[in-house]
Coordinates of C-alpha atoms and ligand atoms in Angstrom, one line a residue:
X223 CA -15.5 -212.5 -12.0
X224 CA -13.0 -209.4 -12.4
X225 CA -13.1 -206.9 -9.8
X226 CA -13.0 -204.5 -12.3
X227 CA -16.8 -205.3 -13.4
X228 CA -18.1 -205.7 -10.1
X229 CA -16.1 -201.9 -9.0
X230 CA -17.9 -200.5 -12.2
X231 CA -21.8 -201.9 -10.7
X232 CA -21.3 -200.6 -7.3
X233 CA -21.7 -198.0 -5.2
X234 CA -19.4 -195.4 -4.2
X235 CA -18.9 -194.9 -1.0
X236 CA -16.7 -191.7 -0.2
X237 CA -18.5 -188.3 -0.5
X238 CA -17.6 -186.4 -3.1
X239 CA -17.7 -182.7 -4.3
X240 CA -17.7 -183.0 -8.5
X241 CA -16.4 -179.6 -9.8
X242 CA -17.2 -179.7 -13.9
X243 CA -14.3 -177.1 -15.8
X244 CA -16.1 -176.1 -18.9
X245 CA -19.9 -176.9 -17.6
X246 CA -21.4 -174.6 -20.1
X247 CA -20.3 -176.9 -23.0
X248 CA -21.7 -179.4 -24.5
X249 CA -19.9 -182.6 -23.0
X250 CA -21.4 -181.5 -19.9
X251 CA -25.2 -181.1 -21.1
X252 CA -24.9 -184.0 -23.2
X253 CA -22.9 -186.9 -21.6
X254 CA -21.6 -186.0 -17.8
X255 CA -24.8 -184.5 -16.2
X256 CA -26.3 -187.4 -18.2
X257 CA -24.5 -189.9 -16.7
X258 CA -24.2 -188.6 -13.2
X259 CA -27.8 -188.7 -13.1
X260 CA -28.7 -192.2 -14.1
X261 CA -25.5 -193.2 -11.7
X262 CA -27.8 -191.2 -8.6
X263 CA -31.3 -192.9 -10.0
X264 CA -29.5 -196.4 -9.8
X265 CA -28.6 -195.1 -6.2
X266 CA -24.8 -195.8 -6.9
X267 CA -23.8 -192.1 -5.9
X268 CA -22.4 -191.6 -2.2
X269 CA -25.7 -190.0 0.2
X270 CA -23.8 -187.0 -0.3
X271 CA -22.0 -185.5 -3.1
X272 CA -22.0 -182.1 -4.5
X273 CA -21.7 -181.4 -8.7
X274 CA -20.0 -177.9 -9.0
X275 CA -20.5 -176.4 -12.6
X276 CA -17.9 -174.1 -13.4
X277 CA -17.7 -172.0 -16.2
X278 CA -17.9 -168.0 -17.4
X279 CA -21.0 -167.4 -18.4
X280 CA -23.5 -165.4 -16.3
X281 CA -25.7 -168.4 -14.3
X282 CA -26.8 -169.1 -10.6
X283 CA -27.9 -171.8 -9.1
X284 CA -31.3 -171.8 -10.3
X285 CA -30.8 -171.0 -13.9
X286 CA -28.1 -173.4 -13.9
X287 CA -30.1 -176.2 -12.3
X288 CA -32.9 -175.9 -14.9
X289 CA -30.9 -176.3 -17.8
X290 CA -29.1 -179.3 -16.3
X291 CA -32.6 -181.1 -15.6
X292 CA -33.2 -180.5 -19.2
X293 CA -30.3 -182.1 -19.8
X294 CA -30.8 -185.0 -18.3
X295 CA -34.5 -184.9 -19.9
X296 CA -32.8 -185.0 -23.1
X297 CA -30.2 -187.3 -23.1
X298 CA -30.6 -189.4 -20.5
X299 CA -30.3 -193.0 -21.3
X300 CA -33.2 -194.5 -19.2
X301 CA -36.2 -192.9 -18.8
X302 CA -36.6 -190.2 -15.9
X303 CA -38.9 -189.0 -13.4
X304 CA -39.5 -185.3 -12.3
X305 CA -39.3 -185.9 -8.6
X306 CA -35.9 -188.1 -9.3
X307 CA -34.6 -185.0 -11.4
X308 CA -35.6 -182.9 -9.4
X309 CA -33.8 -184.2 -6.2
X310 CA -30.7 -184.7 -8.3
X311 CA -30.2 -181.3 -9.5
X312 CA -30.9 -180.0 -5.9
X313 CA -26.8 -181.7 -5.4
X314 CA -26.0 -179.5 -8.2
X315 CA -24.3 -175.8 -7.8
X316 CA -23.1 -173.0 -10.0
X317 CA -19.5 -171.2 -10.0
X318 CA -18.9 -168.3 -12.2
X319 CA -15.4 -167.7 -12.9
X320 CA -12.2 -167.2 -15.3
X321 CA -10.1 -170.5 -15.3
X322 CA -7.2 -168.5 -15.9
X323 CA -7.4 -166.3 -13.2
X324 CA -6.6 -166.9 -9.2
X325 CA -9.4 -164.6 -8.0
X326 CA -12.0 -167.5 -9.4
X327 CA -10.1 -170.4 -7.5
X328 CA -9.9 -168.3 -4.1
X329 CA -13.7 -168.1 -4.7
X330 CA -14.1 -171.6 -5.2
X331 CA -12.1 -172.1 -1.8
X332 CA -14.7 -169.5 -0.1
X333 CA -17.3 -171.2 -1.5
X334 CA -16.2 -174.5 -0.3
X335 CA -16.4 -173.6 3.7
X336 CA -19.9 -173.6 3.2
X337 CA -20.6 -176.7 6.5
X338 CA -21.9 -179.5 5.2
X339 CA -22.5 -178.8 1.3
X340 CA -19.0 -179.7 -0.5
X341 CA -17.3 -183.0 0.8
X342 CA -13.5 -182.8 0.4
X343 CA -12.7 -185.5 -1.7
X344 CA -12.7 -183.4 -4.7
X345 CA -13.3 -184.9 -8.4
X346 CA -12.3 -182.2 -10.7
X347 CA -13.5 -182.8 -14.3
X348 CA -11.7 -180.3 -17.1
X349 CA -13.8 -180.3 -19.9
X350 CA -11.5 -177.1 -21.2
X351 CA -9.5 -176.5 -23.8
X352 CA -6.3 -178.4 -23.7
X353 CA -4.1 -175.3 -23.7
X354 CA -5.8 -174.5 -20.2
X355 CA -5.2 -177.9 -18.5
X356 CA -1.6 -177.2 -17.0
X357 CA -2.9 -173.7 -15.6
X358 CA -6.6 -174.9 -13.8
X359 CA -4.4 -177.5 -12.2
X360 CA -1.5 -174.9 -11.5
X361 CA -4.1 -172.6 -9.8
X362 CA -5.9 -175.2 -8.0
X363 CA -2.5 -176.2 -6.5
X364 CA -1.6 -172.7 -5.4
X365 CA -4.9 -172.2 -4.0
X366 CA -4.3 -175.4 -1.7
X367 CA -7.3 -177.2 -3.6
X368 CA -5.1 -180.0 -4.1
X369 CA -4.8 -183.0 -1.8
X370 CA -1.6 -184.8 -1.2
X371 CA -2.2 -188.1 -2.1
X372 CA -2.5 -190.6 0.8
X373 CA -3.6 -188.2 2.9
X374 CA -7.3 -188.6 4.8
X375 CA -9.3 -187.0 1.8
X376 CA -8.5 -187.8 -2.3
X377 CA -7.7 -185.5 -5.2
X378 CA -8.4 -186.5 -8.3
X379 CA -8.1 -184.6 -12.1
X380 CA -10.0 -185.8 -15.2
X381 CA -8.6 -184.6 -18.5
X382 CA -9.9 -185.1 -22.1
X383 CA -8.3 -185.7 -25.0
X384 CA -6.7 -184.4 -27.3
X385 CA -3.3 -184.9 -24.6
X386 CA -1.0 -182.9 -26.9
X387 CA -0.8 -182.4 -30.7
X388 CA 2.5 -184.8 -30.8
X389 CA 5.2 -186.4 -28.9
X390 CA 6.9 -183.5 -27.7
X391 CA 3.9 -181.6 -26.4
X392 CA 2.6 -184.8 -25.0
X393 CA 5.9 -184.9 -22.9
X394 CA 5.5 -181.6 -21.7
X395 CA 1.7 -181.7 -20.8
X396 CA 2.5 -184.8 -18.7
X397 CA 5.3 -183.4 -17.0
X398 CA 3.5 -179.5 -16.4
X399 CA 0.6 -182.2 -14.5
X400 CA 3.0 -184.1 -12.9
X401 CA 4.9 -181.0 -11.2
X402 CA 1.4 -180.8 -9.2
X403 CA -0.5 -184.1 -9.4
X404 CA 1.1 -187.5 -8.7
X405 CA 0.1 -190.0 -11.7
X406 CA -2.7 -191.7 -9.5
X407 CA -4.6 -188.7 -9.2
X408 CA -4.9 -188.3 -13.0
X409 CA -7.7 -189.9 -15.1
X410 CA -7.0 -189.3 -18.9
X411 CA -10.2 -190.4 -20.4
X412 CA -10.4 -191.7 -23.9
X413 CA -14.1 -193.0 -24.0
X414 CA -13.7 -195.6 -25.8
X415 CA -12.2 -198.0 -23.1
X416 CA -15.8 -197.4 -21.3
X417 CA -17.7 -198.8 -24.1
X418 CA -18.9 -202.0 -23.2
X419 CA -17.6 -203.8 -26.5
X420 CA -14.3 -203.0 -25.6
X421 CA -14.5 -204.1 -22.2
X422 CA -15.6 -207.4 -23.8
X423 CA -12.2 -208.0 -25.7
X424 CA -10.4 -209.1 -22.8
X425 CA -13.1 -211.0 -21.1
X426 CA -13.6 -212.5 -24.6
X427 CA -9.6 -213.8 -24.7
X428 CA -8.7 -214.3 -21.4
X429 CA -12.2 -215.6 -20.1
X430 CA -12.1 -219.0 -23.1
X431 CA -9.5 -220.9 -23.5
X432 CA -10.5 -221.6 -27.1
X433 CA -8.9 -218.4 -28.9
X434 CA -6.5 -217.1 -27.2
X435 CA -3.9 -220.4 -28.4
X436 CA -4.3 -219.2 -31.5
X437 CA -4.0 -215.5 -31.0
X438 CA -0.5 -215.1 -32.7
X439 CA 1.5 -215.2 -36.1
X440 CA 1.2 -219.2 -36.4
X441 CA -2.7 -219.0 -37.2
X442 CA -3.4 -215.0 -37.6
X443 CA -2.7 -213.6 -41.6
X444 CA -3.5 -209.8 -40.5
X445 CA -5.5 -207.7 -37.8
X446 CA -7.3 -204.8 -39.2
X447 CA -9.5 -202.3 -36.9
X448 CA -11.8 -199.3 -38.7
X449 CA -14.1 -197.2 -37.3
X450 CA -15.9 -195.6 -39.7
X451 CA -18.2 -192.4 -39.7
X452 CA -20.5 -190.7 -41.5
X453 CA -20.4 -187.6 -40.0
X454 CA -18.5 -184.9 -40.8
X455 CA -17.8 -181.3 -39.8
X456 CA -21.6 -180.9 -38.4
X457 CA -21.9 -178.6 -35.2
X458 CA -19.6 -176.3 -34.6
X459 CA -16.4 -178.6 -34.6
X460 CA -14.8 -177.5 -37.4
X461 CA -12.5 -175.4 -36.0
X462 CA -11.1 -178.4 -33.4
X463 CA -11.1 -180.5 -35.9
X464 CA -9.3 -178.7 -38.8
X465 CA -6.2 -178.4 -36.1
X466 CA -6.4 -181.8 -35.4
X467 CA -7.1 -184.4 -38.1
X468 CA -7.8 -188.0 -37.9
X469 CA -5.0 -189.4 -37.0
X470 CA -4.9 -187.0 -33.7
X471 CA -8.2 -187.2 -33.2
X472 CA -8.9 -190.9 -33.7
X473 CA -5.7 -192.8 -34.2
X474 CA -3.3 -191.8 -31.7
X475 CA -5.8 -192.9 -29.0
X476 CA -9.1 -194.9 -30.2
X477 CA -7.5 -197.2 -32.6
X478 CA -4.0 -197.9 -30.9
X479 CA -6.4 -198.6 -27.4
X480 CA -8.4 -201.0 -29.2
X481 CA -5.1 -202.3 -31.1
X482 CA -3.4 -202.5 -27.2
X483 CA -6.7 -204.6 -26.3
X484 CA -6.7 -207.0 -29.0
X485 CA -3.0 -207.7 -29.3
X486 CA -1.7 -207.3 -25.7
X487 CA -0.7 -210.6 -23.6
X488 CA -2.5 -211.6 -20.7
X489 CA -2.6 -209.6 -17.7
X490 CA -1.4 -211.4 -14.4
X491 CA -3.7 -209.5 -12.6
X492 CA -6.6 -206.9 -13.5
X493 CA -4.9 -204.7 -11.4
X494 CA -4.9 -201.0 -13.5
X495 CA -0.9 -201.5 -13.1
X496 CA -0.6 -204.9 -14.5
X497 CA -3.1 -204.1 -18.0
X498 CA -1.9 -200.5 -18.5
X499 CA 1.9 -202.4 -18.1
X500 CA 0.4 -205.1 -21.0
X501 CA -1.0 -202.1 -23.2
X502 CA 2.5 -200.1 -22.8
X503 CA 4.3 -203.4 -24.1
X504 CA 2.4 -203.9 -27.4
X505 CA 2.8 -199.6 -28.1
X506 CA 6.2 -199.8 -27.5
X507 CA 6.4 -202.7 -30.2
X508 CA 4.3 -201.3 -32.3
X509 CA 6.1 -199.2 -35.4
X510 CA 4.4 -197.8 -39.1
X511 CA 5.7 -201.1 -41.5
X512 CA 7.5 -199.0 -44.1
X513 CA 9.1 -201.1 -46.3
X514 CA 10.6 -198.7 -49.1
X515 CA 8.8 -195.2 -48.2
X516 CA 6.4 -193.7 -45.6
X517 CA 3.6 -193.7 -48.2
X518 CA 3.7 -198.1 -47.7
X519 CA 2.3 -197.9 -44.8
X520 CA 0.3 -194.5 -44.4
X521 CA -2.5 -193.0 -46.7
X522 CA -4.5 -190.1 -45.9
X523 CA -7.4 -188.4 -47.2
X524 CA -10.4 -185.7 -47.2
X525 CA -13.8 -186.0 -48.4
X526 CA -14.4 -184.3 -51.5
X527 CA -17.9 -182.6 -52.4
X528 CA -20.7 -184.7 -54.0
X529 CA -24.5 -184.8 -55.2
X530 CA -26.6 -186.6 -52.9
X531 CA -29.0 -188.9 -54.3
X532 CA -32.1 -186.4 -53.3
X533 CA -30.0 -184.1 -55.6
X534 CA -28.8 -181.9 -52.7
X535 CA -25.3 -180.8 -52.6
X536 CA -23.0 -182.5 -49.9
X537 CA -19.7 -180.3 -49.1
X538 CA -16.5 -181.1 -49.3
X539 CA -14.3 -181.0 -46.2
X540 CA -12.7 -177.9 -48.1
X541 CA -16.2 -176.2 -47.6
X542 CA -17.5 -177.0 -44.3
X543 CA -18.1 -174.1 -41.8
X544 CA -14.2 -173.2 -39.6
X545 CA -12.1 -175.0 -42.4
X546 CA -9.9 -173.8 -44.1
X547 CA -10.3 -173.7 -47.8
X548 CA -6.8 -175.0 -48.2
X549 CA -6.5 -177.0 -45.6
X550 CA -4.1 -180.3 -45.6
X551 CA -5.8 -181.7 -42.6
X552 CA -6.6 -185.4 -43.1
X553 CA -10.4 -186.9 -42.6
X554 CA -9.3 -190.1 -43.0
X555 CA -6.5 -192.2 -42.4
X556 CA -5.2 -195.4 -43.1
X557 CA -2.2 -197.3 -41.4
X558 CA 0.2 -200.6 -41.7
X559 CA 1.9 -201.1 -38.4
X560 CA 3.9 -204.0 -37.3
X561 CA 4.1 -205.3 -33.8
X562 CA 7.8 -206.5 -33.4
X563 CA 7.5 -209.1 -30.8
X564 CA 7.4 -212.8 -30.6
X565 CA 3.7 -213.4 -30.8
X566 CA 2.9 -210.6 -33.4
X567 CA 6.2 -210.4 -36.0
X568 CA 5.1 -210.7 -39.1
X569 CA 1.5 -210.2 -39.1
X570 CA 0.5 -206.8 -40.5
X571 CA -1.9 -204.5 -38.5
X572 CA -4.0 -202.1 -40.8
X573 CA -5.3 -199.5 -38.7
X574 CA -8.4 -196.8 -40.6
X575 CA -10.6 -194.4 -39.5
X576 CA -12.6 -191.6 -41.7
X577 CA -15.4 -188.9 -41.8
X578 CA -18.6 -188.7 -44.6
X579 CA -18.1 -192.8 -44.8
X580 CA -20.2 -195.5 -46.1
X581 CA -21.8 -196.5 -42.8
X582 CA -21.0 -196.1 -39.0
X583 CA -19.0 -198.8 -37.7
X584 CA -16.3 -199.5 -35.7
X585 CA -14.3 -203.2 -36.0
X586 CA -11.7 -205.4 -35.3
X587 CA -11.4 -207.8 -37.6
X588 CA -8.8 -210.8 -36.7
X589 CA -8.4 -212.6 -40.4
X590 CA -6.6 -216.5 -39.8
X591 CA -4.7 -217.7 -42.4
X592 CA -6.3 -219.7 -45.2
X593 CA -6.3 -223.7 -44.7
X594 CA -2.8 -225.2 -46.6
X595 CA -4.3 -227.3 -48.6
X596 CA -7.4 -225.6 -50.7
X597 CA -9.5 -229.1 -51.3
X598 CA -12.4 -227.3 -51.8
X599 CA -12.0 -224.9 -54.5
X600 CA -14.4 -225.2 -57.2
X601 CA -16.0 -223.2 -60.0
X602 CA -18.9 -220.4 -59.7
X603 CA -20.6 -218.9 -62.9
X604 CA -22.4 -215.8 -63.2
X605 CA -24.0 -215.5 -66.6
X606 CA -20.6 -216.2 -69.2
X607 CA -18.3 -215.6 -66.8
X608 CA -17.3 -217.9 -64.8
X609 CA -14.3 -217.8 -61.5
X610 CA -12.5 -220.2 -59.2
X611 CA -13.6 -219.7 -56.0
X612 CA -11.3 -220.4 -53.0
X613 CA -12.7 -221.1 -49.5
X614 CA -13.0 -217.7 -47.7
X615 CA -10.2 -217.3 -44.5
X616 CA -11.7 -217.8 -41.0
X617 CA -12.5 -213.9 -39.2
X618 CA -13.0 -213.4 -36.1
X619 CA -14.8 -210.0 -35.7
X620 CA -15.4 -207.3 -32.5
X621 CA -18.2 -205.2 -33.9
X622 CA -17.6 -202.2 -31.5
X623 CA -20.8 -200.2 -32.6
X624 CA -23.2 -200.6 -33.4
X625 CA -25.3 -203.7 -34.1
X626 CA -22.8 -205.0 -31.0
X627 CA -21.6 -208.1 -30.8
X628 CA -18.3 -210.9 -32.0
X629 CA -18.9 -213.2 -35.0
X630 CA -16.8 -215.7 -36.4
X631 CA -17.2 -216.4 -39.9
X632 CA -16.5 -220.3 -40.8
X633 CA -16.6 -221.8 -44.4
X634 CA -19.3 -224.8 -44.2
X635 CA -20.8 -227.0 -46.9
X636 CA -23.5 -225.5 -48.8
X637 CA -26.4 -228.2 -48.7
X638 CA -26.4 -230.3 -52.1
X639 CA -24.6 -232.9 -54.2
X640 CA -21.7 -231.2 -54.6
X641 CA -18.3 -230.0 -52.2
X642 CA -19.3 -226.2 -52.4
X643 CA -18.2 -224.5 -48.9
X644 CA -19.7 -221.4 -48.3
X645 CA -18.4 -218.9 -46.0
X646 CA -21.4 -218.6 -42.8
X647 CA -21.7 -216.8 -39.2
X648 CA -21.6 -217.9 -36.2
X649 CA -22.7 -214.7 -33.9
X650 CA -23.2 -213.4 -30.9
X651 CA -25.2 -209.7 -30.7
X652 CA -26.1 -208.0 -27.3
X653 CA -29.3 -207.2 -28.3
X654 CA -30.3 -210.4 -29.5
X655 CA -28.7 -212.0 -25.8
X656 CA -29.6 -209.6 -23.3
X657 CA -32.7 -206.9 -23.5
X658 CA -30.7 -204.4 -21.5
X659 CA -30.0 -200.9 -23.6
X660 CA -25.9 -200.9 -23.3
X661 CA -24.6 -198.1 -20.5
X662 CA -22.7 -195.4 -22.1
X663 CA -19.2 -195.2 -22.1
X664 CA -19.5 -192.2 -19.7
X665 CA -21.9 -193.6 -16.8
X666 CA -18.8 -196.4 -16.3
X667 CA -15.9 -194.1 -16.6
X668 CA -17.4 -192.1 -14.2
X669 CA -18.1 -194.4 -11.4
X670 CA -14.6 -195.7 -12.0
X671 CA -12.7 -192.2 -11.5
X672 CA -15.2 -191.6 -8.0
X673 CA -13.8 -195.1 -7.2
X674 CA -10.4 -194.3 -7.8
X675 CA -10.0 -197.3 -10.5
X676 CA -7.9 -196.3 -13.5
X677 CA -7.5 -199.4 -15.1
X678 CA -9.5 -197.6 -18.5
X679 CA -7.8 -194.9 -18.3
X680 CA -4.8 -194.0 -19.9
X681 CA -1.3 -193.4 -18.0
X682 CA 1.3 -190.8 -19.1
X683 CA 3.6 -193.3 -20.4
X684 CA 1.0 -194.9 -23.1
X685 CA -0.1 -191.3 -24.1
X686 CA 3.3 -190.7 -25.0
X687 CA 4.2 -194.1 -26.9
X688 CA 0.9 -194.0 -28.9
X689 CA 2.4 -190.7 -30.1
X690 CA 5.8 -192.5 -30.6
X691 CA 3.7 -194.8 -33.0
X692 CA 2.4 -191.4 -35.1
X693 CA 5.1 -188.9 -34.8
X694 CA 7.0 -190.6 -38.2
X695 CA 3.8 -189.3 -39.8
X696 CA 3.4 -185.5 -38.2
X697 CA 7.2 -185.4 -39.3
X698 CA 6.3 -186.3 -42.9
X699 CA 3.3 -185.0 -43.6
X700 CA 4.4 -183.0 -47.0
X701 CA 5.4 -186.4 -48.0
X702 CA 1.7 -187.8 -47.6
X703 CA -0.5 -185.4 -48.5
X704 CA -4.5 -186.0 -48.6
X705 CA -6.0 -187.9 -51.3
X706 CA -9.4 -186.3 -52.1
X707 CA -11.8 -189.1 -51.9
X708 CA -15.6 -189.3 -52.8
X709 CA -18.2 -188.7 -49.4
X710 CA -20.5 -192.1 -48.5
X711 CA -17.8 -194.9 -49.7
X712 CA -14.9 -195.6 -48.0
X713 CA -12.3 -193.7 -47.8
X714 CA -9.4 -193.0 -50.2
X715 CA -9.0 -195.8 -52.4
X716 CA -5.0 -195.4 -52.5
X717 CA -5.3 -197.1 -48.9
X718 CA -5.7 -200.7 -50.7
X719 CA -2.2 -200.6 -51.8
X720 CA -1.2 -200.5 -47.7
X721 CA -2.1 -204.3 -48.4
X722 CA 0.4 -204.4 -51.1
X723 CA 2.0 -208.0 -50.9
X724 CA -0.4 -209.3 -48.3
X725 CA -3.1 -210.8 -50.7
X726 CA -5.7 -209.4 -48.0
X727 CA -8.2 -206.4 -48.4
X728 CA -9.9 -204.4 -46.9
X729 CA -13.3 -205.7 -45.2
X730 CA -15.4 -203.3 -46.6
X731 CA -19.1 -204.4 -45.0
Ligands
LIG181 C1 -14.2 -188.5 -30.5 C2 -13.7 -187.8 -31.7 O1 -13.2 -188.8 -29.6 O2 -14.8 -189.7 -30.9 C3 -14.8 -187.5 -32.7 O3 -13.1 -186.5 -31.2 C4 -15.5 -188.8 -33.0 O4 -14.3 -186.9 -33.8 C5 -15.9 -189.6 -31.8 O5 -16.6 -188.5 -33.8 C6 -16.4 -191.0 -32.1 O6 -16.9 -191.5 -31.0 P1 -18.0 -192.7 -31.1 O7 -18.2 -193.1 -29.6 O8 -19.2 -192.1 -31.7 O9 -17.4 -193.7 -31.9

């Protein structure tokens, strides 16, 4: 087995003092403390290890500790136990303070000479705004916070996403970081990597031999990957989001990770140097396949307003709380790359992602080519009108979320006198397999950073070619402006012409 999976189910040995940037918002309540906790109830935390809390608003200890154990009540994943919450939020500890101002970090470095209560290898997690990454880092460096790496104790920084807003600032975020931390002792998380699906993409390739042979232009007709929402602007992210968009928010790092998983060669090793050198390959290779104009191979669009069947009004992007009324900002978006190298050339790549869609779902969808020969064509009626009806392509489908799980759909003979082949599928679902609730993308990534793997995590030279892969879009966005499409369906219906010439579609289920 890798040694990735067996790192990610055991215990971590060094002690650790987990300082949380940003503890007061709701990453923390909802998914770290979470996950922290069901890592400790599993026993998989080091016997000691401190969680610092940092943030601005007016807590202590106590105050702070109660609202974490209500955290973990709430979202916790497996049930709890008061005694077990209670003994894990007794490792938890409160530090008020301004990230941008020294004073707070000189406190911290007070607070840490406390004997015995904060372990030195220091796990700093900054769930801040991005505009504050490059100046915690700066002051925890100036403050002497920082250890050199190799040295007897480890350093390590975990940053979130977004990692710049396009190629330019992505360069200059990685290199304000790099001018204090060495590139092993930053974790750039982009959760999806810790979601057990996508884990599952290279055991499923490189783990049979029965795929991957035929995982290239010879045998594929297209690739396309969507992850679909039906959410919107709800909570308070509208103003995030309205800077953002869909194709900072979900395509420059979701899709083009799962796009790296599916398309990349095989690893020699599972080394987090040898896959993140595979993923860099197939991002590098990876270009928008404009043919004539920009608009072939990119659409975007924002949901409109509609009635709801109850008869209650649902808003347009253009109305949602912290958007603004005129805004240009994209809720979905819809891509045709190429991959220009040997195994890929030629096979399109349609890439999509949206807001206020038809369902929730997130897919890769590998579509082989059609036999050569079509023997078993033959004629279906539907009250007067009647249609030849071709044998459906083989697909090969990753369902991501939910309903987890790969199917391969196959054309097989309907049962009767006639040759009627009917498209079936053969599946595999996790919850039909094993009665284990999935862990959350969090409770792995976590454990990995304390264990110093950063095979799922993303190095400064991928962040910077996925934005490679978009900037030809942020430099022409007056050229593509947002289609207005209707809420519950999917998407802008201008992005079927990115299969213009293909003869594919997209798999709208
Ligand atoms: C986040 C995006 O990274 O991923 C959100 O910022 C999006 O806009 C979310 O809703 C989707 O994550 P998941 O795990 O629900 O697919």
């Amino acid at each position: 087995m890798s040694e990735t999976t067996i790192v990610g189910e055991s215990r971590v040995n060094d002690p650790v003092t987990i300082v949380i940037f940003g503890a007061s918002g709701d990453l923390t309540h909802r998914k770290l403390i979470p996950a922290l906790y069901i890592a400790y109830a599993k026993g998989l935390l080091p016997s000691a290890f401190t969680i610092v809390g940092f943030a601005r608003r007016d807590y202590d200890d106590a105050i702070f500790r109660g609202m974490m154990a209500d955290s973990v009540k709430e979202f916790s994943r497996i049930p709890t136990d008061d005694e077990t919450v209670a003994h894990f939020v007794e490792h938890i500890h409160y530090h008020k303070g301004d990230i941008s101002s020294p004073a707070t970090y000189a406190e911290l470095k007070e607070k840490f000479r406390e004997e015995g209560v904060y372990p030195e290898n220091r796990l700093y997690y900054l769930s801040i705004m991005p505009s504050l990454f490059e100046t915690a880092v700066d002051l925890l460096k100036k403050s002497g916070l920082i250890a050199v790496p190799g040295g007897t104790h480890w350093t390590r920084v975990v940053i979130e996403k977004p990692f710049g807003k396009d190629l330019e600032s992505a360069v200059a975020l990685n290199a304000g970081l790099l001018r204090h931390l060495d590139e092993s002792q930053i974790y750039r998380i982009d959760h999806y990597l810790g979601k057990e699906t996508v884990q599952n993409i290279l055991s499923f390739r490189f783990a049979n031999t029965i795929f991957e042979p035929i995982f290239n232009r010879s045998f594929v007709d297209h690739i396309q990957i969507t992850a679909a929402e039906t959410v919107g602007m709800e909570g308070a992210r509208g103003g995030y989001y309205d800077e953002n968009g869909a194709i900072r928010d979900m395509v420059t790092n979701h899709l083009l990770e799962l796009l790296c998983l599916v398309a990349m060669e095989p690893p020699g090793d599972l080394s987090a140097k040898a896959v993140r050198n595979e993923k860099l390959k197939i991002l590098t290779a990876a270009k928008l396949d404009i043919r004539r104009d920009i608009s072939d191979a990119v659409c975007r669009g924002q949901y409109g307003a509609a009635v709801g069947e109850d008869g209650s009004q649902i808003k347009g992007y253009l109305e949602e709380d912290r958007i603004d009324p005129h805004s240009q900002t994209e809720t979905f978006a819809a891509l045709r790359l190429k991959i220009d190298n040997w195994r890929w050339a030629g096979v399109p790549i349609f890439l999509r992602t949206g807001k206020r869609m038809a369902k929730k779902a997130t897919e890769i969808s590998v579509q082989f080519k059609v036999p050569p020969l079509q023997l078993f064509q033959h004629v279906e009626c539907e009250g007067d009108v009647c249609d030849i009806t071709h044998i459906k392509p083989n697909t090969l489908i990753f369902r991501i979320q939910p309903d987890e799980g790969i199917f391969l759909k196959v054309g097989t003979k309907r049962p009767g006198m006639r040759f009627v082949v009917e498209d079936v599928k053969m599946d595999f679902s996790y919850s039909g397999t094993w009665d284990k609730a999935l862990p959350e993308a969090y409770e792995r990534l976590l454990l990995d950073t304390l264990h110093g793997d950063s095979t799922l995590f993303t190095r400064s030279d991928e962040v910077e070619a996925e934005w490679r892969v978009v900037q030809p879009i942020l430099d022409n966005l007056d050229k593509l402006e947002p289609h207005t499409y209707p809420p519950n369906g999917w998407g802008a219906p201008e992005a079927d012409h990115l299969f213009h010439g293909t003869g594919g579609q997209w798999r709208n289920e």
